[in-house]
Tab-separated table of C-alpha atoms and ligand atoms in Angstrom:
chain	number	residue	atom	x	y	z
A	1	UNK	CA	102.132	126.051	99.900
A	2	UNK	CA	104.832	126.676	102.509
A	3	UNK	CA	107.067	123.934	103.862
A	4	UNK	CA	108.579	124.712	107.236
A	5	UNK	CA	110.679	121.541	107.234
A	6	UNK	CA	108.404	119.827	109.708
A	7	UNK	CA	104.887	120.036	108.384
A	8	UNK	CA	103.295	121.638	105.384
A	9	UNK	CA	101.167	124.691	105.941
A	10	UNK	CA	98.894	125.859	103.189
A	11	UNK	CA	97.455	129.339	102.847
A	12	UNK	CA	94.057	129.678	104.483
A	13	UNK	CA	92.222	128.509	101.368
A	14	UNK	CA	90.258	125.278	100.919
A	15	UNK	CA	92.328	122.349	99.621
A	16	UNK	CA	89.457	121.416	97.315
A	17	UNK	CA	87.976	124.686	95.993
A	18	UNK	CA	90.267	127.497	97.205
A	19	UNK	CA	87.556	129.434	99.076
A	20	UNK	CA	88.249	130.772	102.594
A	21	UNK	CA	88.263	128.392	105.547
A	22	UNK	CA	86.724	129.217	108.891
A	23	UNK	CA	88.756	127.598	111.672
A	24	UNK	CA	86.712	126.116	114.527
A	25	UNK	CA	89.181	124.189	116.670
A	26	UNK	CA	92.893	124.100	117.407
A	27	UNK	CA	94.190	121.105	119.392
A	28	UNK	CA	97.681	122.607	119.608
A	29	UNK	CA	100.901	120.698	118.923
A	30	UNK	CA	100.241	117.004	118.284
A	31	UNK	CA	102.446	114.030	117.390
A	32	UNK	CA	101.945	111.595	114.496
A	33	UNK	CA	99.122	109.457	115.878
A	34	UNK	CA	100.460	106.056	114.797
A	35	UNK	CA	104.145	106.813	115.511
A	36	UNK	CA	104.635	104.484	118.501
A	37	UNK	CA	108.168	104.975	119.803
A	38	UNK	CA	110.870	102.659	120.941
A	39	UNK	CA	111.652	103.494	124.615
A	40	UNK	CA	115.372	103.717	123.693
A	41	UNK	CA	114.650	106.335	121.016
A	42	UNK	CA	115.925	109.669	122.323
A	43	UNK	CA	115.445	111.619	119.078
A	44	UNK	CA	113.173	114.675	119.055
A	45	UNK	CA	109.568	113.732	118.407
A	46	UNK	CA	107.828	115.283	115.398
A	47	UNK	CA	104.853	117.502	116.254
A	48	UNK	CA	102.558	119.656	114.176
A	49	UNK	CA	99.629	122.000	114.773
A	50	UNK	CA	96.361	120.050	114.602
A	51	UNK	CA	93.741	122.632	113.628
A	52	UNK	CA	90.461	122.191	111.755
A	53	UNK	CA	88.139	124.456	109.818
A	54	UNK	CA	85.204	124.343	107.397
A	55	UNK	CA	85.194	125.755	103.869
A	56	UNK	CA	82.641	128.494	103.266
A	57	UNK	CA	82.490	127.548	99.566
A	58	UNK	CA	82.203	123.750	99.401
A	59	UNK	CA	81.569	122.850	103.094
A	60	UNK	CA	84.597	120.562	103.281
A	61	UNK	CA	85.887	120.233	106.855
A	62	UNK	CA	89.676	119.950	106.760
A	63	UNK	CA	92.912	120.519	108.613
A	64	UNK	CA	94.950	123.642	108.051
A	65	UNK	CA	98.349	121.933	108.314
A	66	UNK	CA	99.452	118.741	106.695
A	67	UNK	CA	101.845	116.073	107.952
A	68	UNK	CA	104.055	114.823	105.075
A	69	UNK	CA	102.440	111.508	104.099
A	70	UNK	CA	105.663	109.472	104.311
A	71	UNK	CA	105.859	110.314	108.034
A	72	UNK	CA	102.499	108.608	108.576
A	73	UNK	CA	102.407	105.763	106.041
A	74	UNK	CA	105.562	103.669	105.702
A	75	UNK	CA	106.840	100.114	106.169
A	76	UNK	CA	106.252	100.216	109.938
A	77	UNK	CA	102.740	101.716	109.954
A	78	UNK	CA	101.276	99.603	112.763
A	79	UNK	CA	97.480	99.575	112.213
A	80	UNK	CA	95.967	96.295	111.036
A	81	UNK	CA	92.312	96.338	110.041
A	82	UNK	CA	91.890	92.628	110.797
A	83	UNK	CA	92.568	93.164	114.515
A	84	UNK	CA	88.819	93.530	114.979
A	85	UNK	CA	86.328	90.704	114.389
A	86	UNK	CA	83.651	93.335	113.763
A	87	UNK	CA	85.652	94.917	110.941
A	88	UNK	CA	86.592	91.519	109.464
A	89	UNK	CA	82.885	90.627	109.285
A	90	UNK	CA	81.965	94.073	108.002
A	91	UNK	CA	84.408	93.961	105.060
A	92	UNK	CA	83.741	90.307	104.283
A	93	UNK	CA	80.021	91.106	103.997
A	94	UNK	CA	80.784	94.054	101.722
A	95	UNK	CA	83.039	91.909	99.497
A	96	UNK	CA	80.187	89.391	99.119
A	97	UNK	CA	77.828	92.230	98.291
A	98	UNK	CA	80.190	93.390	95.511
A	99	UNK	CA	80.552	89.832	94.193
A	100	UNK	CA	76.750	89.562	94.012
A	101	UNK	CA	76.210	92.935	92.300
A	102	UNK	CA	78.832	95.111	90.552
A	103	UNK	CA	81.260	92.235	89.931
A	104	UNK	CA	78.703	90.100	88.077
A	105	UNK	CA	80.107	91.170	84.684
A	106	UNK	CA	82.602	89.350	82.406
A	107	UNK	CA	86.174	89.440	83.820
A	108	UNK	CA	85.632	92.186	86.421
A	109	UNK	CA	88.610	94.082	87.880
A	110	UNK	CA	88.438	95.724	91.316
A	111	UNK	CA	90.946	98.109	92.898
A	112	UNK	CA	91.126	99.043	96.572
A	113	UNK	CA	92.851	102.215	97.767
A	114	UNK	CA	94.359	101.647	101.235
A	115	UNK	CA	93.823	97.871	101.317
A	116	UNK	CA	95.903	97.514	104.505
A	117	UNK	CA	96.184	93.810	105.458
A	118	UNK	CA	93.677	92.717	102.824
A	119	UNK	CA	90.711	92.607	105.172
A	120	UNK	CA	88.327	93.226	102.239
A	121	UNK	CA	90.272	91.956	99.199
A	122	UNK	CA	91.034	88.510	100.651
A	123	UNK	CA	87.388	87.532	100.022
A	124	UNK	CA	87.608	88.901	96.470
A	125	UNK	CA	90.874	86.980	95.926
A	126	UNK	CA	89.320	83.750	97.240
A	127	UNK	CA	86.498	84.195	94.712
A	128	UNK	CA	89.125	84.283	91.948
A	129	UNK	CA	88.250	87.831	90.851
A	130	UNK	CA	90.954	90.065	89.348
A	131	UNK	CA	91.929	92.715	91.894
A	132	UNK	CA	94.692	95.023	93.087
A	133	UNK	CA	95.246	96.659	96.452
A	134	UNK	CA	97.150	99.955	96.461
A	135	UNK	CA	98.818	100.247	99.853
A	136	UNK	CA	101.920	102.342	100.616
A	137	UNK	CA	102.545	100.816	104.061
A	138	UNK	CA	104.824	97.865	103.312
A	139	UNK	CA	104.129	95.806	106.437
A	140	UNK	CA	100.379	95.971	105.920
A	141	UNK	CA	100.802	95.181	102.197
A	142	UNK	CA	102.885	92.087	103.028
A	143	UNK	CA	100.216	90.907	105.474
A	144	UNK	CA	97.671	91.128	102.638
A	145	UNK	CA	99.946	89.193	100.260
A	146	UNK	CA	100.138	86.414	102.842
A	147	UNK	CA	96.359	86.091	102.320
A	148	UNK	CA	96.714	85.756	98.546
A	149	UNK	CA	95.946	89.409	97.792
A	150	UNK	CA	97.753	91.202	94.951
A	151	UNK	CA	99.150	94.526	96.199
A	152	UNK	CA	101.053	97.482	94.773
A	153	UNK	CA	103.114	99.109	97.561
A	154	UNK	CA	102.512	102.705	96.460
A	155	UNK	CA	100.407	105.744	97.199
A	156	UNK	CA	97.300	105.939	95.034
A	157	UNK	CA	97.513	109.126	92.983
A	158	UNK	CA	97.051	110.176	89.387
A	159	UNK	CA	100.229	108.623	87.983
A	160	UNK	CA	99.975	105.274	89.821
A	161	UNK	CA	96.323	105.039	88.710
A	162	UNK	CA	97.302	105.615	85.076
A	163	UNK	CA	99.925	102.898	85.280
A	164	UNK	CA	97.381	100.453	86.709
A	165	UNK	CA	94.965	101.323	83.891
A	166	UNK	CA	97.691	100.680	81.308
A	167	UNK	CA	98.655	97.326	82.802
A	168	UNK	CA	95.345	95.892	84.040
A	169	UNK	CA	92.665	97.798	82.143
A	170	UNK	CA	89.715	99.683	83.642
A	171	UNK	CA	88.285	98.859	87.066
A	172	UNK	CA	84.536	98.310	87.429
A	173	UNK	CA	84.829	99.057	91.162
A	174	UNK	CA	87.326	101.259	92.980
A	175	UNK	CA	86.780	100.843	96.705
A	176	UNK	CA	88.359	102.757	99.561
A	177	UNK	CA	87.583	102.588	103.285
A	178	UNK	CA	88.953	105.049	105.812
A	179	UNK	CA	91.630	106.226	103.400
A	180	UNK	CA	90.351	108.933	101.021
A	181	UNK	CA	89.930	111.230	104.061
A	182	UNK	CA	93.657	110.654	104.714
A	183	UNK	CA	94.761	112.077	101.350
A	184	UNK	CA	95.074	115.883	101.252
A	185	UNK	CA	95.465	115.838	97.455
A	186	UNK	CA	91.835	114.947	96.674
A	187	UNK	CA	92.326	116.352	93.172
A	188	UNK	CA	94.946	113.695	92.459
A	189	UNK	CA	92.663	110.964	93.844
A	190	UNK	CA	89.778	112.009	91.602
A	191	UNK	CA	92.009	112.379	88.533
A	192	UNK	CA	93.369	108.905	89.258
A	193	UNK	CA	89.850	107.521	89.549
A	194	UNK	CA	88.952	109.277	86.305
A	195	UNK	CA	91.877	107.549	84.561
A	196	UNK	CA	91.148	104.093	85.993
A	197	UNK	CA	87.385	103.687	86.380
A	198	UNK	CA	85.321	101.942	83.680
A	199	UNK	CA	82.669	104.201	82.042
A	200	UNK	CA	79.836	102.791	84.156
A	201	UNK	CA	82.014	101.818	87.132
A	202	UNK	CA	81.608	102.963	90.720
A	203	UNK	CA	83.995	104.607	93.154
A	204	UNK	CA	82.832	103.508	96.610
A	205	UNK	CA	84.216	105.465	99.556
A	206	UNK	CA	83.576	104.525	103.151
A	207	UNK	CA	84.568	107.037	105.793
A	208	UNK	CA	83.706	108.578	109.153
A	209	UNK	CA	80.658	110.845	108.909
A	210	UNK	CA	80.957	114.427	110.129
A	211	UNK	CA	77.325	114.352	111.308
A	212	UNK	CA	78.024	111.439	113.667
A	213	UNK	CA	81.290	112.992	114.884
A	214	UNK	CA	79.450	116.202	115.770
A	215	UNK	CA	76.443	114.431	117.316
A	216	UNK	CA	78.577	112.266	119.596
A	217	UNK	CA	81.315	114.860	120.225
A	218	UNK	CA	83.833	112.308	118.955
A	219	UNK	CA	86.650	114.870	118.995
A	220	UNK	CA	89.207	112.051	118.953
A	221	UNK	CA	88.287	111.306	115.320
A	222	UNK	CA	90.350	114.411	114.557
A	223	UNK	CA	94.055	113.508	114.206
A	224	UNK	CA	96.784	113.777	111.562
A	225	UNK	CA	95.553	110.927	109.334
A	226	UNK	CA	91.989	112.264	109.184
A	227	UNK	CA	92.803	115.271	107.028
A	228	UNK	CA	89.147	115.606	105.915
A	229	UNK	CA	85.883	114.965	107.768
A	230	UNK	CA	83.263	114.177	105.137
A	231	UNK	CA	79.597	115.095	104.812
A	232	UNK	CA	77.123	114.469	101.992
A	233	UNK	CA	77.366	118.100	100.972
A	234	UNK	CA	81.175	118.229	100.836
A	235	UNK	CA	81.599	114.892	99.051
A	236	UNK	CA	78.870	115.786	96.541
A	237	UNK	CA	80.587	119.116	95.819
A	238	UNK	CA	84.040	117.542	95.497
A	239	UNK	CA	82.701	114.811	93.182
A	240	UNK	CA	81.048	117.367	90.897
A	241	UNK	CA	84.205	119.448	90.739
A	242	UNK	CA	86.035	116.497	89.164
A	243	UNK	CA	83.310	115.313	86.761
A	244	UNK	CA	81.626	112.806	89.052
A	245	UNK	CA	78.296	112.594	90.870
A	246	UNK	CA	77.443	111.259	94.333
A	247	UNK	CA	74.736	108.720	93.422
A	248	UNK	CA	74.026	106.907	96.679
A	249	UNK	CA	74.834	106.837	100.374
A	250	UNK	CA	74.434	104.226	103.106
A	251	UNK	CA	74.940	104.983	106.773
A	252	UNK	CA	76.806	102.353	108.746
A	253	UNK	CA	77.427	101.947	112.485
A	254	UNK	CA	81.143	101.016	112.306
A	255	UNK	CA	83.874	103.283	113.739
A	256	UNK	CA	81.235	105.231	115.632
A	257	UNK	CA	79.345	106.378	112.511
A	258	UNK	CA	80.379	105.877	108.906
A	259	UNK	CA	78.905	106.607	105.476
A	260	UNK	CA	79.423	104.576	102.346
A	261	UNK	CA	79.411	107.069	99.454
A	262	UNK	CA	78.809	105.653	95.960
A	263	UNK	CA	80.251	107.921	93.273
A	264	UNK	CA	79.860	107.466	89.500
A	265	UNK	CA	80.786	109.449	86.420
A	266	UNK	CA	78.398	112.372	85.952
A	267	UNK	CA	75.250	111.176	84.186
A	268	UNK	CA	76.234	107.485	84.257
A	269	UNK	CA	73.837	106.435	87.018
A	270	UNK	CA	70.619	107.724	88.568
A	271	UNK	CA	70.898	109.499	91.925
A	272	UNK	CA	69.166	107.636	94.780
A	273	UNK	CA	66.718	109.604	96.960
A	274	UNK	CA	68.880	108.981	100.055
A	275	UNK	CA	71.418	111.542	98.814
A	276	UNK	CA	68.963	114.449	98.649
A	277	UNK	CA	67.326	113.382	101.907
A	278	UNK	CA	70.480	113.500	104.004
A	279	UNK	CA	71.677	116.620	102.196
A	280	UNK	CA	68.450	118.343	103.258
A	281	UNK	CA	68.997	117.235	106.858
A	282	UNK	CA	72.573	118.584	106.797
A	283	UNK	CA	71.412	121.936	105.438
A	284	UNK	CA	68.538	122.234	107.897
A	285	UNK	CA	70.867	121.646	110.840
A	286	UNK	CA	73.704	123.775	109.407
A	287	UNK	CA	76.167	120.893	109.763
A	288	UNK	CA	79.197	122.763	108.404
A	289	UNK	CA	78.040	126.129	109.783
A	290	UNK	CA	79.836	128.016	112.530
A	291	UNK	CA	77.023	127.689	115.112
A	292	UNK	CA	77.117	123.858	114.936
A	293	UNK	CA	80.901	123.601	114.853
A	294	UNK	CA	81.442	126.179	117.615
A	295	UNK	CA	79.090	124.202	119.861
A	296	UNK	CA	81.050	121.034	119.023
A	297	UNK	CA	84.217	122.904	120.033
A	298	UNK	CA	82.618	123.952	123.302
A	299	UNK	CA	81.561	120.366	124.108
A	300	UNK	CA	85.090	119.174	123.262
A	301	UNK	CA	86.603	121.607	125.794
A	302	UNK	CA	84.036	120.456	128.341
A	303	UNK	CA	84.896	116.769	127.735
A	304	UNK	CA	88.561	117.514	128.366
A	305	UNK	CA	87.795	119.181	131.711
A	306	UNK	CA	85.489	116.354	132.800
A	307	UNK	CA	87.877	113.585	131.785
A	308	UNK	CA	90.942	115.141	133.402
A	309	UNK	CA	88.987	115.932	136.591
A	310	UNK	CA	87.758	112.339	136.788
A	311	UNK	CA	91.223	110.838	136.248
A	312	UNK	CA	92.810	113.166	138.831
A	313	UNK	CA	90.093	112.405	141.363
A	314	UNK	CA	90.578	108.649	140.917
A	315	UNK	CA	94.348	108.997	141.240
A	316	UNK	CA	93.970	111.053	144.418
A	317	UNK	CA	91.676	108.344	145.828
A	318	UNK	CA	94.379	105.752	145.133
A	319	UNK	CA	92.386	104.026	142.346
A	320	UNK	CA	94.219	102.471	139.400
A	321	UNK	CA	93.293	103.307	135.796
A	322	UNK	CA	94.606	101.547	132.700
A	323	UNK	CA	93.967	102.478	129.050
A	324	UNK	CA	92.419	99.964	126.618
A	325	UNK	CA	93.144	100.222	122.875
A	326	UNK	CA	96.213	102.199	121.755
A	327	UNK	CA	94.218	103.739	118.926
A	328	UNK	CA	95.362	106.505	116.615
A	329	UNK	CA	92.392	108.443	118.036
A	330	UNK	CA	93.822	108.172	121.562
A	331	UNK	CA	96.778	110.373	120.580
A	332	UNK	CA	94.392	113.314	120.344
A	333	UNK	CA	92.804	112.473	123.708
A	334	UNK	CA	96.036	112.036	125.665
A	335	UNK	CA	97.916	114.939	124.087
A	336	UNK	CA	95.041	117.418	124.003
A	337	UNK	CA	94.011	116.573	127.577
A	338	UNK	CA	97.585	116.281	128.904
A	339	UNK	CA	97.102	112.665	130.041
A	340	UNK	CA	100.440	110.936	130.674
A	341	UNK	CA	101.702	107.870	132.587
A	342	UNK	CA	100.956	109.660	135.900
A	343	UNK	CA	97.211	109.303	135.191
A	344	UNK	CA	97.237	106.235	132.903
A	345	UNK	CA	100.388	104.131	133.544
A	346	UNK	CA	99.908	101.858	130.503
A	347	UNK	CA	97.561	100.975	127.647
A	348	UNK	CA	96.662	97.386	126.726
A	349	UNK	CA	96.341	96.605	123.021
A	350	UNK	CA	96.241	93.487	120.849
A	351	UNK	CA	98.499	94.822	118.049
A	352	UNK	CA	101.913	93.066	118.288
A	353	UNK	CA	103.750	95.980	116.601
A	354	UNK	CA	102.624	98.369	119.364
A	355	UNK	CA	103.803	96.172	122.273
A	356	UNK	CA	106.758	97.472	124.247
A	357	UNK	CA	106.433	100.848	122.527
A	358	UNK	CA	105.467	104.240	123.943
A	359	UNK	CA	102.309	105.944	122.721
A	360	UNK	CA	103.122	109.082	120.692
A	361	UNK	CA	103.465	112.337	122.599
A	362	UNK	CA	102.111	111.051	125.911
A	363	UNK	CA	104.866	108.420	126.301
A	364	UNK	CA	102.378	105.963	127.855
A	365	UNK	CA	103.734	102.369	127.507
A	366	UNK	CA	101.711	99.867	125.453
A	367	UNK	CA	101.344	96.313	126.740
A	368	UNK	CA	99.654	93.160	125.427
A	369	UNK	CA	96.063	92.384	126.540
A	370	UNK	CA	97.403	89.733	128.957
A	371	UNK	CA	98.771	92.572	131.135
A	372	UNK	CA	95.211	93.785	131.706
A	373	UNK	CA	94.336	91.017	134.178
A	374	UNK	CA	97.728	91.105	135.885
A	375	UNK	CA	96.237	92.472	138.116
A	376	UNK	CA	93.016	94.102	136.924
A	377	UNK	CA	92.949	97.862	137.470
A	378	UNK	CA	90.003	99.504	139.256
A	379	UNK	CA	89.071	101.386	136.066
A	380	UNK	CA	89.767	100.994	132.351
A	381	UNK	CA	89.718	104.002	130.046
A	382	UNK	CA	88.279	102.688	126.770
A	383	UNK	CA	90.193	104.449	124.000
A	384	UNK	CA	88.862	101.898	121.440
A	385	UNK	CA	85.255	102.883	122.203
A	386	UNK	CA	84.208	101.956	118.648
A	387	UNK	CA	85.025	98.333	119.533
A	388	UNK	CA	83.280	98.469	122.936
A	389	UNK	CA	81.067	95.444	122.413
A	390	UNK	CA	83.880	93.193	121.217
A	391	UNK	CA	86.342	94.316	123.900
A	392	UNK	CA	83.871	94.228	126.792
A	393	UNK	CA	82.789	90.730	125.768
A	394	UNK	CA	86.442	89.584	125.615
A	395	UNK	CA	87.165	91.197	128.964
A	396	UNK	CA	83.909	90.276	130.722
A	397	UNK	CA	85.849	89.016	133.738
A	398	UNK	CA	87.062	92.562	134.411
A	399	UNK	CA	83.534	93.867	135.078
A	400	UNK	CA	82.645	90.639	136.899
A	401	UNK	CA	85.597	91.330	139.235
A	402	UNK	CA	84.185	94.800	139.982
A	403	UNK	CA	86.145	96.748	137.348
A	404	UNK	CA	84.509	99.778	135.708
A	405	UNK	CA	84.873	101.123	132.181
A	406	UNK	CA	85.383	104.841	131.584
A	407	UNK	CA	83.997	106.223	128.309
A	408	UNK	CA	84.277	109.765	126.927
A	409	UNK	CA	82.111	109.465	123.795
A	410	UNK	CA	79.396	110.737	123.591
A	411	UNK	CA	80.227	112.235	127.015
A	412	UNK	CA	82.496	111.418	129.923
A	413	UNK	CA	80.860	108.660	131.999
A	414	UNK	CA	81.647	105.561	134.026
A	415	UNK	CA	79.865	102.381	132.893
B	1	DWN	O1	90.960	105.462	109.945
B	1	DWN	C1	91.698	104.700	110.517
B	1	DWN	C2	91.137	103.510	111.193
B	1	DWN	C3	90.413	102.611	110.245
B	1	DWN	O2	92.105	102.778	111.860
B	1	DWN	C4	93.166	104.900	110.539
B	1	DWN	N1	93.444	106.301	110.356
B	1	DWN	C5	93.870	104.404	111.754
B	1	DWN	C6	93.073	103.473	112.608
B	1	DWN	O3	92.460	104.225	113.641
B	1	DWN	P1	92.395	103.692	115.164
B	1	DWN	O4	93.746	103.262	115.586
B	1	DWN	O5	91.706	104.711	115.962
B	1	DWN	O6	91.462	102.406	114.882
B	1	DWN	P2	90.670	101.404	115.788
B	1	DWN	O7	90.057	100.404	114.898
B	1	DWN	O8	89.761	102.073	116.717
B	1	DWN	O9	91.838	100.703	116.638
B	1	DWN	C7	91.543	99.745	117.606
B	1	DWN	C8	92.770	99.470	118.453
B	1	DWN	O10	92.356	98.682	119.558
B	1	DWN	C9	93.851	98.697	117.705
B	1	DWN	O11	95.132	99.164	118.124
B	1	DWN	C10	93.626	97.260	118.185
B	1	DWN	C11	93.032	97.448	119.570
B	1	DWN	N2	92.084	96.359	119.922
B	1	DWN	C12	92.344	95.581	121.024
B	1	DWN	O12	93.350	95.779	121.719
B	1	DWN	N3	91.456	94.568	121.319
B	1	DWN	C13	90.975	96.183	119.157
B	1	DWN	C14	90.095	95.175	119.445
B	1	DWN	C15	88.872	94.956	118.614
B	1	DWN	C16	90.358	94.317	120.579
B	1	DWN	O13	89.584	93.397	120.885
B	2	SAH	N1	90.958	100.280	104.522
B	2	SAH	C1	91.422	99.847	105.825
B	2	SAH	C2	92.649	100.640	106.315
B	2	SAH	C3	92.396	102.025	106.807
B	2	SAH	S1	93.864	102.772	107.522
B	2	SAH	C4	90.307	99.934	106.826
B	2	SAH	O1	89.277	100.575	106.576
B	2	SAH	O2	90.460	99.377	107.908
B	2	SAH	C5	94.370	103.812	106.173
B	2	SAH	C6	95.225	103.072	105.155
B	2	SAH	O3	95.404	103.920	104.013
B	2	SAH	C7	96.615	102.720	105.655
B	2	SAH	O4	96.835	101.350	105.477
B	2	SAH	C8	97.541	103.591	104.797
B	2	SAH	O5	98.804	103.031	104.562
B	2	SAH	C9	96.724	103.760	103.533
B	2	SAH	N2	96.999	104.969	102.701
B	2	SAH	C10	97.318	106.215	103.106
B	2	SAH	N3	97.477	107.028	102.040
B	2	SAH	C11	97.233	106.294	100.934
B	2	SAH	C12	97.241	106.563	99.525
B	2	SAH	N4	97.529	107.770	99.045
B	2	SAH	N5	96.950	105.539	98.692
B	2	SAH	C13	96.646	104.310	99.160
B	2	SAH	N6	96.621	104.000	100.479
B	2	SAH	C14	96.910	104.979	101.349
B	3	ZN	ZN1	86.096	124.361	99.575
């Protein structure tokens, strides 16, 4: 591993199995996607090379450079899972599912990796079940504590997992949503799970699915935090490497296409047919193969051209365009496409910590949702496209007043 003082570059081998990586896209220099800046901050902005490739050995799709984790996840990390009613309902339903199944044993203990503001664990806490969130971002951890959730403000890794095991005993469920893909050291995650999980426990991992990202050309799902893009094949291979087995999968519609992977100790549980079925589909379509990924790259370049052409045309016609949802994903869109305040003068977003800040790289100001109607723009570029239903319902007056939404997933179009 080589540290250049700014980001960490690793030799062109796979972070999981060491086999060669075939690069398929390079987005160029990109900022830290959730590093919203104070307008008075004149310090140089951190950038790194956002490039992705697929491993020829284990099929894991991964980045070739790594942002030091403390630059991304710290006390001021602004994302709050509970900002979306859809995600609150989604995680509450999952917590009830756990309470009705895996947690129906004497004195169960459940651990969540990346518990953020406690969107899932608050339901577990209310049920009086022993639990622990492991969450390095202090602000998010405090928000969870305010909901009665017990949190350890640390990165989950082998040593923190061992300490938890020593203090609280084994966990029957270790859950993690949209976080395992953020941890380059998968070996440390699996060794930690090995130390902490009960013999017949389950490690449940929910994350964006590579198949859905490719199918919908959701190129904006690629940014610093998403170090890995998971498939059934790559997660099954990684699990086996560390003494585990992928025993079940469930596809979910959230975040534009997610899979819930259920992982158990090798031999502890039977493997559900769904695993082999989707694995066969992935192999038949060559999901991690160069033909599929090169075509994805081609469609990504095409989306950039179409989106920039549309925004320039609207500007030249004197139309106003405002962004909606200062997502982490939008950093890839604005910085890869070269979209700045000249094309999108501000972005409206409901997250208080982002208000009054400048979006990373692009320098586009972020304003509260109230600014959206003051006055309505002609067009709104929906960066939070995964929350389209919720946002369009909230902002129904915009369309009623003649406003139009611009989408770029699965292709650039005006709604
Ligand atoms: O994986 C990750 C996911 C879970 O969350 C993290 N790496 C970081 C983050 O990604 P994101 O920022 O792309 O997530 P979302 O959920 O697409 O972000 C939605 C954004 O839109 C938030 O900033 C809140 C905002 N929003 C809004 O302004 N009005 C959201 C809703 C639902 C709304 O009604
Ligand atoms: N689970 C939530 C939050 C996802 S955002 C959801 O699905 O909405 C990713 C979260 O992972 C952030 O809160 C971040 O601080 C946390 N995180 C990043 N690296 C981590 C690690 N090594 N251990 C535990 N949490 C981590
Ligand atoms: Zn590999």
